[in-house]
Coordinates of C-alpha atoms in Angstrom, one line a residue:
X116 CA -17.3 22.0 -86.1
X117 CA -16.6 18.2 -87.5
X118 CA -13.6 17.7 -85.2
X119 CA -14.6 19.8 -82.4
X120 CA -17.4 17.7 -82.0
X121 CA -14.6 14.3 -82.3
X122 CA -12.7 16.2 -79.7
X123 CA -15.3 16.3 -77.3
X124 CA -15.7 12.8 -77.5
X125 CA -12.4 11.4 -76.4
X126 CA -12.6 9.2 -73.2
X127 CA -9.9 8.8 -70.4
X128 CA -8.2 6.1 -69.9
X129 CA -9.7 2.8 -68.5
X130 CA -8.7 1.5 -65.1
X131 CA -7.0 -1.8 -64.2
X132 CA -9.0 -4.7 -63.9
X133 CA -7.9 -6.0 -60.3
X134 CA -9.5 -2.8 -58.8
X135 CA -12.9 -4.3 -59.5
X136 CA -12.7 -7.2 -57.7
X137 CA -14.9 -6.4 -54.8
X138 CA -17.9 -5.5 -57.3
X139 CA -20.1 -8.6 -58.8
X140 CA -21.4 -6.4 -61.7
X141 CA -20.4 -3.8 -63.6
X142 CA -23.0 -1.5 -65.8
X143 CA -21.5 0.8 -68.6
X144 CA -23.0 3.1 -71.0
X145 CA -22.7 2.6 -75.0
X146 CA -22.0 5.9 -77.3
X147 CA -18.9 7.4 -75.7
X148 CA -17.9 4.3 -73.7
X149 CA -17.5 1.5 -75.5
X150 CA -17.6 3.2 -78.9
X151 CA -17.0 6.1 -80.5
X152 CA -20.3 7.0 -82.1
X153 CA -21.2 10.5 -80.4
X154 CA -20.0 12.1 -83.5
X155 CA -22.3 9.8 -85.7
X156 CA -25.4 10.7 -83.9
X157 CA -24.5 14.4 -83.9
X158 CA -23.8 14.3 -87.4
X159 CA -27.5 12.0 -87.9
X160 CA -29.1 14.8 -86.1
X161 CA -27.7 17.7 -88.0
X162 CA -28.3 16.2 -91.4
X163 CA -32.3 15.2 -90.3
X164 CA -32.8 19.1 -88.8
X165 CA -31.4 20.6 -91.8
X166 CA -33.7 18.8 -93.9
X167 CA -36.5 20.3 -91.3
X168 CA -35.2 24.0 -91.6
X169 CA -33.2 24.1 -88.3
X170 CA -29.4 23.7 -87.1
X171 CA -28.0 23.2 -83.9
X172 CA -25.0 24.6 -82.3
X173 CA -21.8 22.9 -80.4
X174 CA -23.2 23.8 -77.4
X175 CA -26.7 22.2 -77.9
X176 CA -25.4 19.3 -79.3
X177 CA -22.8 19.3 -76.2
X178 CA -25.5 20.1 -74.1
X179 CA -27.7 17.2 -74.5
X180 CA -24.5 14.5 -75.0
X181 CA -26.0 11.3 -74.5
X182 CA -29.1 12.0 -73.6
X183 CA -32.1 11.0 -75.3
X184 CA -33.7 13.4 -78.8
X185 CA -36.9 15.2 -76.7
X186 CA -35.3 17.8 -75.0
X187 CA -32.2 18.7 -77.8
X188 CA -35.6 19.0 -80.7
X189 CA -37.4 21.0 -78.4
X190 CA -34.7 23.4 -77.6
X191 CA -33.8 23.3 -81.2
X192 CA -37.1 23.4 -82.6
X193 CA -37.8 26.7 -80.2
X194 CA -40.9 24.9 -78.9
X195 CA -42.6 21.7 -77.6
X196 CA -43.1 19.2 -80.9
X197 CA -46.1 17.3 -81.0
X198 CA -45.8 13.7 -80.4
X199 CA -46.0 12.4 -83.7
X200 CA -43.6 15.1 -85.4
X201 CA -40.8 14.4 -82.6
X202 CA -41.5 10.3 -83.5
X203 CA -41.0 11.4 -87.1
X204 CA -37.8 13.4 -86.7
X205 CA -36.6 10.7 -84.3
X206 CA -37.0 8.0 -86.6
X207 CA -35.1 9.4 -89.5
X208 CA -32.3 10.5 -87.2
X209 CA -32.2 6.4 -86.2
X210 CA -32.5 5.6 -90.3
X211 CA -29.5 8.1 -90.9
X212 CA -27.5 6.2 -87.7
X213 CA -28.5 2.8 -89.0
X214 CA -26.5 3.7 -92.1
X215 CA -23.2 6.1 -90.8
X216 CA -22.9 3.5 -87.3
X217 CA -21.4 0.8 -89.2
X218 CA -19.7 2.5 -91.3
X219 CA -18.5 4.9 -88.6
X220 CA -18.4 4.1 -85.4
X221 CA -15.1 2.6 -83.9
X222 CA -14.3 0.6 -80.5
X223 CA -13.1 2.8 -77.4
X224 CA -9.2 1.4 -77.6
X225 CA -9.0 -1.8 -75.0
X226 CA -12.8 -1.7 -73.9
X227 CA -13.4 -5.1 -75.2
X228 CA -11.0 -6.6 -73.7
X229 CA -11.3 -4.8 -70.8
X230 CA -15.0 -6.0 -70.4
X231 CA -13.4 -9.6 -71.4
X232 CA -11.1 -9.4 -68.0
X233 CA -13.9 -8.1 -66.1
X234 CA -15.9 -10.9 -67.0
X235 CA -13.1 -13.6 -66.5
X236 CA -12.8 -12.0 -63.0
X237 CA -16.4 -12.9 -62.8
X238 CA -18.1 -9.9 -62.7
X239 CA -21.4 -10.1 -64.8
X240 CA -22.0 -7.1 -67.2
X241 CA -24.4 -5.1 -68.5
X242 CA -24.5 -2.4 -70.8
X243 CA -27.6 0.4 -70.6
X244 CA -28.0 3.3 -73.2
X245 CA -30.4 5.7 -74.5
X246 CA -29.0 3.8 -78.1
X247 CA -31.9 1.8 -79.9
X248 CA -31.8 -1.3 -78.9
X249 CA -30.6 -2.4 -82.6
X250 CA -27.4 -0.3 -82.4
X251 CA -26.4 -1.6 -79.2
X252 CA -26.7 -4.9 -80.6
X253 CA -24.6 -4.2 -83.6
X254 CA -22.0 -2.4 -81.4
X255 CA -21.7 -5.6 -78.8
X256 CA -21.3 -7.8 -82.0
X257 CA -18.9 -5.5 -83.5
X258 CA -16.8 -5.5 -80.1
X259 CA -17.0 -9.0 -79.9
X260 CA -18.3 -9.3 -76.8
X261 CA -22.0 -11.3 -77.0
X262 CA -20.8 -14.0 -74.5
X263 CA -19.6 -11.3 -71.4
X264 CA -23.1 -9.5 -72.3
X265 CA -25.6 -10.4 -69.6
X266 CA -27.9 -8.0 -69.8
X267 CA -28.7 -5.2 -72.5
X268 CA -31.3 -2.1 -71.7
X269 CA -32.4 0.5 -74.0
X270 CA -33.7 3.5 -73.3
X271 CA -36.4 2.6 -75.5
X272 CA -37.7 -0.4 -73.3
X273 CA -38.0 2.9 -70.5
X274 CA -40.7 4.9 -69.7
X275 CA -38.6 8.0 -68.9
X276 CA -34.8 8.3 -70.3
X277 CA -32.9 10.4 -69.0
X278 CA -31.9 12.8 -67.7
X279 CA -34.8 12.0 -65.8
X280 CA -34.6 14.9 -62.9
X281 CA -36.6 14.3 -59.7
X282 CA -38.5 16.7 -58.6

């Protein structure tokens, strides 16, 4: 299941710089993008539903790729979780991802640099992710790229996350 769940997480090839010339900003996710750290939060979730009694399959943790925990414990879980019990199990899949992430989570090859050219060609950049705000933090310092950074949203400072379907 380990490297099926890597596989899934392989991103295409980035595009050249000069095509984004006509933009002024650029906004681009986290986990998947810039980093490979999909695997870590599936294996964070795993380990902190197994200590609850549950597993997930492939296909819910493909499901609900990059998307924020409410839905994936529900499904999982087999039923709507109270508030506090969801805040629970969310907070010790974010303490087993505050430990793996560093440890295990790698840049997307040329994304820093590609971010860098962006930048010099003066788009400003942002980056927005249902990620803590703390792990995007660590993953811009890790990347190097604090100074092309304008502006960093989590899906924590939001009152929905998505996917957040209009009706």
């Amino acid at each position: 299941m380990k490297r099926a769940i890597e596989q899934m997480h392989q991103p295409p090839a980035l595009p050249d710089t000069t095509y984004f010339s006509r933009f002024d900003a650029a906004i681009f996710d986290l986990d998947g993008t810039l980093v490979h750290s999909e695997h870590v939060w599936d294996a964070a979730k795993l380990q902190v539903i197994a200590d609850f009694g549950h597993n997930a399959s492939l296909t819910q943790l493909r499901a609900h790729l990059g998307c924020g925990l409410s839905e994936f414990l529900d499904e999982v879980f087999g039923e709507p979780l109270t508030v506090e019990l969801r805040t629970e199990i969310a907070d010790k899949i974010g303490a087993v991802a505050d430990q793996l992430l560093p440890k295990q989570r790698t840049p997307v090859a040329a994304t820093a640099d590609f971010l860098r050219d962006l930048h010099d060609n003066g788009l400003r950049i942002a980056i927005c992710s249902s990620s803590p705000r703390r792990h995007i933090e660590s993953a811009v310092d890790a990347l190097k790229i604090r100074e092309q950074v304008e502006v960093i949203l989590s899906a924590a400072d939001l009152s929905k996350g998505k996917p957040d379907l209009l009706s």
